[in-house]
Amino acid sequence: MTGTPAPMGEPIDTPLAAVNATRKGVMRRALRSLLRARWPILAIVILAAVTFCAVAGPSIAPLDPNRQSIINRLQEPMKPNRQGVVVNYLGTDGIGRDVLSRLIYGARVSIVVGFTAVLIGGTLGVSLGLIGGYFGGRIDDVIMRVADIQLAFPFILLAIMFLVVLGPGLGNLIIVLGIGQWVTYARIARSQVISQREKEYVEAARALGASTPSIMFGTILPNIVAPLTVIASFNVASVILSEAALSFLGLGVPPTVPTWGGMLAESRDQLLAGRWWLALFPGVAIMLTVLSFNILGDWLRDFLDPRLKAVG
Amino acid sequence: MWNYILRRILQAGIVILGVTLITFVALHMGGDPTYLYVSERATEQEIAETRAKLGFDRPYHEQYLNYLGGLLRLDLGNSLAYKTPALDVVLERFPATIELTMAAMIIAIGLAIPLGVMAALNRGTAVDGGIMAIAMFGQSIPSFWLGIMLILFVGLGLRILPISGHVPVLGPLLDGHIGTALANLPDATLFVIMPAVTIAVFSLSRNARLVRSSMLEVLSQDYVRTARAKGLGEWAVIVRHALRNAWLPVVTMIGLEFGFMLSGVVVVETIFSWPGVGRLVFNAINQRDIPLVQAAVVMFSLLFVALNLIVDLLYARLDPRVRLH
C-alpha cells in the first residue's frame, strides 16, 4: 500500500504472501512509530475509553441518566449524602439527574454521529471524487462546481437551516453532518485519482479487461486510501464539535437523550449561580475526545506521508 | 489580470445562485411553507388565501424566480415573529456581529503570526513544542464551552470582565456620530474581549500552525540562504524575506476564516447575550421563524462569497503566478 518492498527472502512470486508480508511490516512500523510518539498512545487510550462508554453505557453507568430527583438536585461532585455515601460522583443537575451517568450515555451520540456522518460523507465524497477524477470533462465540472457552492456556505449555517426545516433528530443530524463533509473527500479523492489514472498498474488492469467500476474502486481506491484516512481522523473530530454545537442549539437529538452538547446547553441556566460542575465535565469530555482524534490524525499523517513531516 | 478578475466574479455569481437555490429548496423541504404563516386554527379557506397571497400555489420554478426577484429588490419576506421584513431585522443586528467578528479576527491573526513565527524559529525546542501543544488544545476546545468557562472563571470568579452585554461602536459610526463611537470605544473593548477570544481561539490555533509550517518551508528556501549569506541581520531576513512569502497561504486562510467565525457567532453571541445576528438566529430557531433564519443565512453567505472574492483578487495581486491558472 505504501510501496514498501517485501523483505528479502520472502516468496514474492506469490502475491498474497507478499501482501501479507508488507502488511505485517506496516503494522510493525506503525507500532514502533506509535511507541516513539507517545501522545498518540494516550489518544488511543482515551478513545478506547470513550468508545467503551458508548458501547457499554447502560452496564457501566452507576445510575439511570434520566431519573429525576427533586430533593437531590444540584448536588456538588463527591458530596456524600445523609448516609455518608457518595452516590453522585460528579454531582447532579437542575432536576437531580446524575451527571456522571449522563456523561457516560452522552458518549454514545457523539461517537455514533461522529463515525456514521464521516462514513456517509466519506463514501459519498470518495465516490463522487473518483467519478469526477476518473472521467473528467462535463461530469467532473458539475461535481466540482457543486462542491464550490457548498463551500461558499459557512457549514454550521447550512446545517442549522436544514435542521430547522427538517426538524431535529438523530437521523437528520447524521445526514446533515454527513452531507456537510463530502466536499473534502471528493476533492482529495479527485486529485489523487488524477495522479494515479495513467500509472502502469491501472493500465495493466485495463489491459486485463477489468471493468471501469472495478478499476476505480478495486484498483485505484486501495492506493489512495492513506490520505483519506488522515482526513477522516481529523474529520471525526470536527463532526463531533459540530454535533455538540448543534445539540447546544437544541437542533440535535431529542432532549431525553443525554448528549454532551445538550448538557452544556442546560448548564447555562445554572451558570450565574456558579454550578461549575454542570459545565465543566461535558466540556472536558468533548475536548478530550476531539483532541484525541486530532492527535491521532496528526500522527497518522506523519506516519503515512513522511514528506509532510519535513515541513510541519 | 482582467481576465482573471472577470472569471472570478462570474464564478462568485454562480455560487450565489447556488446559495439561493439551496435556501429555496430548504424552505420547501419541510412541506408546504404556507402552514408557517397561518395560525393552527386557520380554516381551509384562510390557508388557501394565504397560500395564494404568498405565491406558494404556483409552480416551483416560478416561485424560485420570484424569490430571486425578491432578493434583487432586497426583499426576503417577512419575519414570522417580528412581522417586519426579515432583511431589515437582520441588517439592524449586523453592526454588532461585524464588531465582534473583527475583534476576533484581530486577536486570531494578530497572535497567530508572532506565535507561528516564534515556533518556526525555535523549531524542535520546548518553545515550539509548547506553542504547538497549546494550538492543538485550542483546535479541540468547543468554542461555546470555552465561552462558558470564561464566564465562570474570568467573569464570575475574578470579576475583571463583564459577562454579557454590548456597547456599540460601529452602529453610531454608521449613523455619523463619530464622537459617541469614540467615547464608547473603551467600554466596548471591555465587553468584546471575552466573546472575541472565545470565537478566535480555534482560528488562532489553526493559523499559528499554518504560519509555522509555511514559515518553515520558506526558511529552507535558497533566497533565505542567500539573504543570510549577504550578511543581512537575522531580523531583516525574517521580516523582509521570509515572512513576506510565508504570508500568502495565510491570506487565503483569512477569507475562509471569516466564514468559520461567522458560524461561531451563533453560539457565542447566545452565550454572551451579544445583540447580533447570531443570537437573532438562535432565537429564530427556537421560534421556528424560518424566513428570518433564511435571511440571515443568505446574508452571511453573500458576505462570505464577497470576502472570498476580495481575498482571491488580493492574492492574485500579491502573487502573480495565481493569475496564470
XYZ file of C-alpha atoms in Angstrom:
637
model
C 0.000 0.000 0.000
C 2.805 2.366 0.798
C 5.131 0.760 -1.694
C 7.340 -0.907 0.882
C 9.289 -3.649 -0.886
C 8.787 -7.132 0.515
C 11.659 -8.149 2.781
C 14.380 -10.229 1.173
C 13.820 -13.952 1.238
C 10.035 -13.688 1.254
C 8.395 -15.614 -1.597
C 7.493 -12.559 -3.625
C 6.279 -14.611 -6.575
C 3.098 -15.430 -4.674
C 1.309 -12.062 -4.468
C -0.825 -12.950 -1.437
C 2.184 -13.805 0.661
C 3.872 -10.608 -0.427
C 0.859 -8.569 0.547
C 0.694 -10.270 3.923
C 4.387 -9.664 4.486
C 4.145 -5.932 3.726
C 1.021 -5.655 5.786
C 2.796 -7.205 8.751
C 5.703 -4.850 8.138
C 3.408 -1.851 8.110
C 1.800 -2.924 11.371
C 5.191 -3.342 12.987
C 6.349 0.046 11.739
C 3.111 1.638 12.933
C 3.534 0.147 16.377
C 7.123 1.315 16.619
C 6.199 4.820 15.447
C 3.347 4.918 17.959
C 5.589 3.942 20.845
C 8.078 6.611 19.863
C 5.469 9.365 19.557
C 3.820 8.612 22.953
C 0.944 11.124 22.661
C -0.979 9.059 20.120
C -0.987 6.190 22.619
C -2.714 8.384 25.173
C -5.154 9.406 22.458
C -5.901 5.768 21.668
C -6.454 5.010 25.354
C -8.874 7.933 25.690
C -10.752 6.964 22.548
C -10.951 3.357 23.671
C -12.450 4.529 26.970
C -14.955 6.805 25.225
C -15.924 4.064 22.780
C -16.326 1.649 25.676
C -18.682 4.142 27.353
C -20.605 4.458 24.109
C -20.982 0.701 23.675
C -21.381 -0.444 27.258
C -23.037 2.717 28.628
C -26.055 1.030 30.246
C -23.901 -1.555 32.055
C -21.310 0.839 33.456
C -23.354 3.952 34.229
C -23.939 3.993 38.002
C -27.498 5.365 37.727
C -30.312 5.892 35.242
C -29.292 9.065 33.349
C -32.881 10.264 33.096
C -34.076 9.596 36.632
C -35.049 12.894 38.187
C -34.954 13.584 41.876
C -36.055 16.969 43.080
C -34.787 16.581 46.655
C -31.425 15.557 45.279
C -30.985 18.393 42.778
C -27.794 20.419 42.228
C -25.591 18.234 44.403
C -21.906 19.105 44.222
C -19.450 16.470 42.970
C -18.169 13.925 45.537
C -20.567 15.205 48.179
C -21.747 12.378 50.455
C -25.462 12.054 51.150
C -27.009 11.811 54.608
C -25.846 8.227 54.972
C -22.293 9.393 54.307
C -22.105 7.595 50.954
C -21.115 9.283 47.716
C -23.784 8.433 45.135
C -23.369 11.185 42.534
C -19.633 11.254 41.882
C -19.860 14.211 39.527
C -22.885 15.823 41.165
C -26.439 16.238 39.891
C -28.097 18.725 37.559
C -31.015 21.132 37.936
C -33.593 18.334 38.094
C -31.492 15.918 40.094
C -30.139 13.703 37.305
C -26.748 12.078 37.820
C -24.056 13.956 35.850
C -21.643 11.007 35.590
C -24.308 8.701 34.164
C -25.420 11.316 31.666
C -21.789 11.855 30.679
C -21.311 8.127 30.018
C -24.520 7.904 27.979
C -23.568 11.099 26.135
C -20.532 9.385 24.621
C -22.941 7.303 22.576
C -24.383 10.121 20.473
C -21.005 11.769 19.913
C -19.323 8.560 18.766
C -22.241 7.298 16.699
C -22.773 10.641 14.994
C -19.038 11.195 14.516
C -18.423 7.865 12.827
C -21.606 7.475 10.790
C -21.545 11.044 9.497
C -17.934 10.637 8.397
C -18.787 7.271 6.841
C -21.676 8.781 4.889
C -19.755 11.886 3.862
C -16.662 9.835 3.068
C -18.476 7.294 0.919
C -20.376 9.968 -0.951
C -17.344 12.216 -1.367
C -14.902 9.482 -2.375
C -17.361 8.060 -4.921
C -18.029 11.449 -6.476
C -14.338 12.338 -6.391
C -13.406 9.038 -8.058
C -16.032 9.517 -10.748
C -15.066 13.139 -11.386
C -11.348 12.474 -11.386
C -11.533 9.310 -13.481
C -13.854 10.567 -16.190
C -13.044 14.271 -16.134
C -14.937 16.542 -18.522
C -18.501 17.716 -18.003
C -19.362 15.427 -15.084
C -16.208 16.499 -13.246
C -17.069 20.162 -13.817
C -20.552 19.722 -12.414
C -19.346 17.864 -9.310
C -16.658 20.414 -8.566
C -18.999 23.387 -9.092
C -21.479 21.895 -6.645
C -18.589 21.439 -4.219
C -17.662 25.125 -4.627
C -21.217 26.174 -3.919
C -21.354 24.117 -0.768
C -18.036 25.540 0.404
C -19.484 29.020 -0.077
C -21.757 28.372 2.886
C -20.349 28.559 6.342
C -21.124 24.920 7.170
C -22.853 25.345 10.533
C -25.304 27.773 8.949
C -26.195 25.221 6.281
C -26.721 22.612 8.969
C -28.830 24.988 11.051
C -31.004 25.864 8.084
C -31.729 22.270 7.143
C -32.257 21.080 10.713
C -34.675 23.915 11.424
C -36.722 22.907 8.407
C -36.421 19.126 8.711
C -36.702 19.123 12.478
C -34.124 17.769 14.928
C -33.455 14.055 15.437
C -30.582 11.595 15.248
C -31.203 10.587 11.619
C -31.445 14.140 10.310
C -28.429 15.181 12.351
C -26.301 12.401 10.856
C -27.478 13.086 7.309
C -26.873 16.836 7.532
C -23.454 16.428 9.142
C -22.562 13.653 6.678
C -23.530 15.629 3.618
C -21.602 18.546 5.039
C -18.371 16.536 4.786
C -18.399 15.121 1.257
C -16.594 18.041 -0.382
C -13.313 17.453 1.426
C -13.234 13.785 0.434
C -14.312 14.472 -3.125
C -11.523 16.995 -3.628
C -8.816 14.773 -2.199
C -10.022 11.617 -3.954
C -10.270 13.517 -7.219
C -6.770 14.930 -7.114
C -5.370 11.527 -6.137
C -7.231 9.725 -8.933
C -5.951 12.202 -11.498
C -2.389 11.449 -10.421
C -2.965 7.663 -10.449
C -5.143 7.347 -13.544
C -2.295 6.962 -16.027
C 0.010 4.814 -13.870
C 1.155 1.424 -15.162
C -0.786 -0.687 -12.722
C -4.020 0.973 -13.833
C -3.035 0.463 -17.468
C -2.335 -3.176 -16.644
C -5.762 -3.651 -15.068
C -7.320 -2.035 -18.105
C -5.351 -4.276 -20.458
C -6.511 -7.312 -18.493
C -10.044 -6.263 -19.298
C -11.196 -5.109 -15.860
C -14.442 -3.172 -15.906
C -14.382 0.563 -15.226
C -16.053 0.343 -11.796
C -13.666 -2.422 -10.827
C -10.675 -0.276 -11.869
C -11.990 2.729 -9.964
C -12.965 1.018 -6.749
C -10.873 -2.149 -6.840
C -7.615 -0.938 -8.326
C -7.268 2.791 -7.697
C -9.157 3.206 -4.414
C -6.875 0.955 -2.318
C -3.933 3.039 -3.475
C -5.380 6.360 -2.360
C -6.718 5.238 0.995
C -3.835 6.704 3.015
C -4.576 10.440 2.620
C -8.283 9.752 3.007
C -7.698 8.022 6.349
C -5.820 11.049 7.633
C -8.631 13.379 6.618
C -11.207 11.061 8.176
C -9.481 11.182 11.545
C -9.490 14.991 11.652
C -12.977 14.938 10.252
C -14.434 12.817 13.057
C -13.053 15.460 15.433
C -14.722 18.334 13.644
C -18.005 16.455 13.223
C -18.100 15.790 16.976
C -17.539 19.502 17.585
C -20.334 20.390 15.158
C -22.658 17.843 16.729
C -22.001 19.349 20.137
C -22.671 22.847 18.801
C -25.934 21.765 17.143
C -27.056 19.889 20.260
C -26.208 23.007 22.218
C -28.525 24.980 19.922
C -31.291 22.434 20.509
C -31.053 21.084 16.963
C -29.605 17.702 17.886
C -31.342 14.637 19.258
C -34.478 14.953 21.446
C -33.731 16.334 24.937
C -34.497 12.979 26.593
C -31.320 11.536 25.058
C -28.284 12.759 27.007
C -25.619 14.463 24.873
C -22.563 16.442 25.883
C -23.666 19.475 23.875
C -27.152 19.265 25.352
C -25.730 19.055 28.892
C -23.728 22.215 28.210
C -26.855 23.972 26.955
C -28.707 23.024 30.143
C -25.777 24.157 32.281
C -26.306 27.731 31.135
C -29.331 28.139 33.398
C -27.174 27.331 36.407
C -24.163 29.333 35.296
C -24.781 32.538 37.197
C -25.353 30.527 40.370
C -21.817 29.179 39.931
C -22.680 25.475 39.451
C -19.387 24.882 37.686
C -19.581 21.096 37.544
C -22.522 21.130 35.169
C -20.477 22.974 32.553
C -17.001 21.648 33.275
C -17.389 17.889 32.822
C -19.256 17.681 29.500
C -16.859 20.240 28.033
C -13.823 18.279 29.171
C -15.375 15.136 27.672
C -15.848 16.827 24.290
C -12.395 18.368 24.375
C -10.569 15.135 25.265
C -12.401 13.181 22.571
C -11.801 15.796 19.881
C -8.203 16.309 20.981
C -7.565 12.570 20.744
C -8.870 12.374 17.185
C -6.744 15.393 16.244
C -3.596 13.922 17.790
C -4.271 10.625 16.070
C -4.789 12.419 12.768
C -1.507 14.273 13.177
C 0.338 11.058 13.875
C -1.349 9.208 11.004
C -0.375 11.980 8.612
C 3.243 11.873 9.705
C 3.285 8.109 9.574
C 1.567 7.619 6.220
C 3.201 10.530 4.468
C 6.636 11.291 5.906
C 7.159 14.032 3.318
C 4.687 16.201 5.196
C 6.596 15.812 8.406
C 9.567 17.598 6.887
C 7.629 20.868 6.822
C 5.103 20.685 9.540
C -5.357 40.194 -14.824
C -8.729 41.485 -16.066
C -9.478 38.111 -17.487
C -8.858 36.529 -14.105
C -10.984 39.102 -12.262
C -13.854 38.607 -14.681
C -13.699 34.846 -14.339
C -13.657 35.017 -10.539
C -16.644 37.384 -10.486
C -18.552 35.062 -12.799
C -17.735 32.128 -10.509
C -18.934 34.101 -7.494
C -22.182 34.796 -9.354
C -22.740 31.072 -9.978
C -22.022 30.320 -6.332
C -24.551 32.934 -5.203
C -27.169 31.391 -7.486
C -26.399 28.026 -5.897
C -26.763 29.506 -2.424
C -30.185 30.909 -3.258
C -31.248 27.579 -4.778
C -30.232 25.687 -1.641
C -32.043 28.095 0.688
C -35.095 27.878 -1.550
C -35.052 24.080 -1.500
C -34.535 24.101 2.275
C -37.692 26.155 2.776
C -39.770 23.710 0.750
C -38.261 20.522 2.153
C -40.310 20.782 5.324
C -43.594 20.564 3.412
C -45.907 23.386 2.379
C -44.421 26.563 3.880
C -47.885 28.159 3.984
C -48.501 26.471 7.329
C -45.733 28.559 8.887
C -47.694 31.709 8.152
C -51.152 30.719 9.367
C -52.329 30.005 12.885
C -53.116 26.453 13.955
C -56.841 27.132 13.953
C -56.912 28.599 10.442
C -59.713 27.350 8.199
C -59.084 25.678 4.859
C -60.149 28.861 3.139
C -57.772 31.044 5.128
C -54.915 28.669 4.360
C -55.740 28.716 0.649
C -55.915 32.524 0.674
C -52.572 32.870 2.421
C -51.035 30.333 0.046
C -52.261 32.330 -2.951
C -51.144 35.627 -1.391
C -47.625 34.368 -0.720
C -47.456 32.645 -4.085
C -46.891 29.141 -2.669
C -49.557 27.731 -5.029
C -47.542 28.482 -8.147
C -45.098 26.069 -9.824
C -41.697 25.728 -8.147
C -39.660 27.335 -10.920
C -41.938 30.357 -10.871
C -41.642 30.592 -7.084
C -37.879 30.380 -7.336
C -37.748 33.166 -9.911
C -39.969 35.238 -7.647
C -37.641 34.542 -4.749
C -34.653 35.648 -6.842
C -36.533 38.760 -7.914
C -37.266 39.496 -4.268
C -33.609 39.082 -3.441
C -32.668 41.610 -6.122
C -35.183 44.049 -4.624
C -33.708 43.198 -1.200
C -36.966 41.567 -0.158
C -36.572 38.247 1.657
C -40.070 38.011 3.053
C -41.374 38.934 6.485
C -40.117 37.572 9.752
C -42.832 35.480 11.403
C -42.019 36.705 14.895
C -41.306 40.363 14.186
C -43.892 40.809 11.390
C -41.445 43.157 9.638
C -39.165 42.484 6.647
C -36.712 39.784 7.672
C -33.810 41.510 5.942
C -34.325 44.711 7.961
C -34.312 42.743 11.208
C -31.056 41.048 10.168
C -29.368 44.222 8.935
C -30.223 46.027 12.161
C -28.141 43.456 14.096
C -25.334 43.321 11.593
C -23.019 46.024 13.024
C -22.782 44.257 16.394
C -21.830 40.987 14.686
C -19.269 42.671 12.457
C -17.705 44.344 15.509
C -17.392 41.000 17.248
C -16.029 39.207 14.184
C -13.478 41.922 13.521
C -12.292 41.896 17.117
C -11.940 38.115 16.871
C -10.041 38.434 13.582
C -7.625 40.919 15.132
C -6.929 38.548 18.014
C -6.668 35.475 15.767
C -4.371 36.979 13.160
C -2.503 39.313 15.485
C -1.405 36.478 17.745
C -1.155 33.654 15.208
C 1.620 35.299 13.203
C 4.066 36.027 16.048
C 3.335 32.662 17.704
C 3.758 30.742 14.468
C 6.971 32.567 13.597
C 8.309 32.031 17.102
C 7.578 28.306 16.904
C 9.195 28.021 13.468
C 12.327 29.876 14.532
C 12.683 27.696 17.607
C 11.839 24.503 15.787
C 12.201 21.376 17.870
C 12.700 23.227 21.154
C 10.412 23.495 24.165
C 9.062 26.811 22.856
C 7.958 25.157 19.628
C 6.520 22.162 21.467
C 4.677 24.365 23.935
C 3.117 26.615 21.323
C 2.080 23.671 19.175
C 0.633 21.780 22.137
C -1.460 24.806 23.106
C -2.532 25.182 19.486
C -3.579 21.530 19.462
C -5.733 22.141 22.528
C -7.115 25.323 21.019
C -8.301 23.410 17.981
C -10.086 20.870 20.134
C -11.996 23.117 22.522
C -15.655 23.663 21.643
C -15.967 27.441 21.427
C -19.224 27.583 23.336
C -17.700 25.652 26.205
C -14.715 27.982 26.281
C -17.177 30.879 26.492
C -18.964 29.281 29.429
C -15.651 28.632 31.200
C -14.542 32.240 30.660
C -17.822 33.478 32.127
C -17.419 31.161 35.108
C -13.780 31.795 35.915
C -12.896 35.214 34.482
C -16.290 36.897 34.708
C -17.794 35.420 37.869
C -14.625 34.203 39.594
C -12.127 37.015 39.044
C -14.759 39.626 38.228
C -12.462 41.519 35.852
C -14.548 41.466 32.676
C -18.283 41.913 32.063
C -20.029 38.605 31.307
C -22.712 39.866 28.964
C -23.851 42.871 27.032
C -22.517 45.113 24.331
C -21.558 48.781 23.858
C -21.991 49.804 20.219
C -19.216 51.433 18.208
C -19.925 50.557 14.595
C -23.623 51.456 14.892
C -23.051 55.094 15.936
C -20.201 55.332 13.449
C -22.503 54.314 10.595
C -25.053 56.888 11.770
C -22.354 59.545 11.664
C -21.991 60.016 15.432
C -18.228 59.786 15.491
C -17.989 61.379 18.942
C -20.288 58.780 20.501
C -18.388 55.992 18.816
C -15.057 57.199 20.170
C -16.476 57.744 23.659
C -17.872 54.197 23.596
C -14.640 52.626 22.460
C -13.015 51.876 25.872
C -16.168 50.271 27.287
C -16.844 48.479 24.022
C -13.388 46.934 24.181
C -14.013 45.591 27.678
C -17.276 43.992 26.591
C -15.883 42.491 23.409
C -12.800 40.782 24.863
C -14.355 37.575 26.208
C -16.680 36.798 23.291
C -13.984 37.711 20.771
C -11.402 35.475 22.460
C -13.968 32.673 22.527
C -14.505 32.894 18.792
C -10.839 33.499 17.995
C -9.198 30.571 19.789
C -9.955 27.962 17.129
C -8.739 30.112 14.235
C -5.808 31.371 16.246
C -4.657 27.827 16.871
C -5.088 26.695 13.317
C -3.386 29.770 11.892
C -0.464 29.525 14.287
C 0.161 26.016 12.977
C -0.253 27.203 9.424
C 2.133 30.134 9.862
C 4.662 27.806 11.438
C 4.678 25.259 8.622
C 4.545 27.957 5.975
C 7.459 29.715 7.663
C 9.484 26.508 7.955
C 9.050 25.887 4.269
C 10.141 29.389 3.360
C 13.118 29.331 5.731
C 14.555 26.363 3.869
C 14.426 28.177 0.525
C 17.503 29.311 -1.354
C 16.679 33.008 -1.267
C 16.644 32.966 2.518
C 20.068 31.350 2.494
C 21.195 33.997 0.002
C 19.867 36.773 2.215
C 21.736 35.309 5.181
C 24.870 34.877 3.103
C 24.668 38.533 2.070
C 25.164 39.273 5.749
C 21.682 40.629 6.415
C 20.691 40.719 10.072
C 18.505 37.830 11.224
C 15.578 40.186 11.820
C 15.740 41.590 8.307
C 15.905 38.086 6.861
C 12.817 37.037 8.766
C 10.664 40.100 8.267
C 11.663 41.220 4.784
C 12.373 37.929 3.076
C 10.780 35.019 4.874
C 7.609 36.437 6.423
C 6.661 38.190 3.234
C 6.488 34.917 1.382
C 5.026 32.942 4.237
C 2.099 35.385 4.199
C 0.474 34.061 1.057
C -1.200 30.897 2.342
C -2.262 32.846 5.407
C -4.047 35.475 3.313
C -6.185 32.765 1.714
C -6.997 31.368 5.109
C -8.220 34.740 6.366
C -11.075 34.764 3.875
C -12.158 31.267 4.843
C -11.613 32.074 8.497
C -14.174 34.825 8.346
C -16.760 32.250 7.382
C -15.838 29.980 10.269
C -16.089 32.915 12.624
C -19.489 33.883 11.286
C -20.638 30.348 12.052
C -19.127 30.668 15.503
C -21.125 33.775 16.333
C -24.425 31.883 16.510
C -23.450 30.046 19.683
C -21.048 32.581 21.141
C -23.419 35.527 20.814
C -26.069 33.465 22.539
C -23.805 32.718 25.483
C -22.677 36.316 25.947
C -26.077 37.897 25.159
C -24.457 39.802 22.333
C -27.206 41.571 20.356
C -26.032 40.459 16.907
C -27.275 38.304 14.068
C -26.070 35.121 15.770
C -28.350 35.477 18.771
C -31.107 36.540 16.408
C -30.681 33.271 14.516
C -30.678 31.315 17.770
C -33.963 32.887 18.835
C -35.378 32.462 15.343
C -34.535 28.746 15.539
C -36.446 28.409 18.793
C -39.444 30.286 17.383
C -39.198 28.373 14.093
C -39.055 31.719 12.307
C -37.764 30.155 9.101
C -37.828 33.249 6.872
C -35.625 35.042 9.397
C -33.161 32.137 9.597
C -33.140 32.089 5.812
C -32.485 35.814 5.507
C -29.587 35.563 7.957
C -28.080 32.571 6.150
C -28.344 34.282 2.767
C -26.763 37.478 4.125
C -23.903 35.578 5.773
C -23.287 33.601 2.604
C -23.273 36.701 0.418
C -20.807 38.341 2.766
C -18.689 35.195 2.771
C -18.654 34.947 -1.032
C -17.810 38.646 -1.359
C -14.963 38.342 1.130
C -13.514 35.311 -0.582
C -13.674 37.123 -3.889
C -11.785 40.071 -2.403
C -9.204 37.760 -0.851
C -8.691 35.915 -4.126
C -8.221 39.145 -6.033
C -5.835 40.394 -3.391
C -3.973 37.144 -3.603
C -3.674 37.425 -7.367
C -2.224 40.883 -6.830
C 0.285 39.596 -4.272
C 1.286 36.515 -6.215
C 1.346 36.930 -9.993
C 1.581 33.162 -10.516
C -2.067 32.720 -9.474
C -3.390 34.639 -12.477
C -1.986 32.109 -14.905
C -4.207 29.285 -13.716
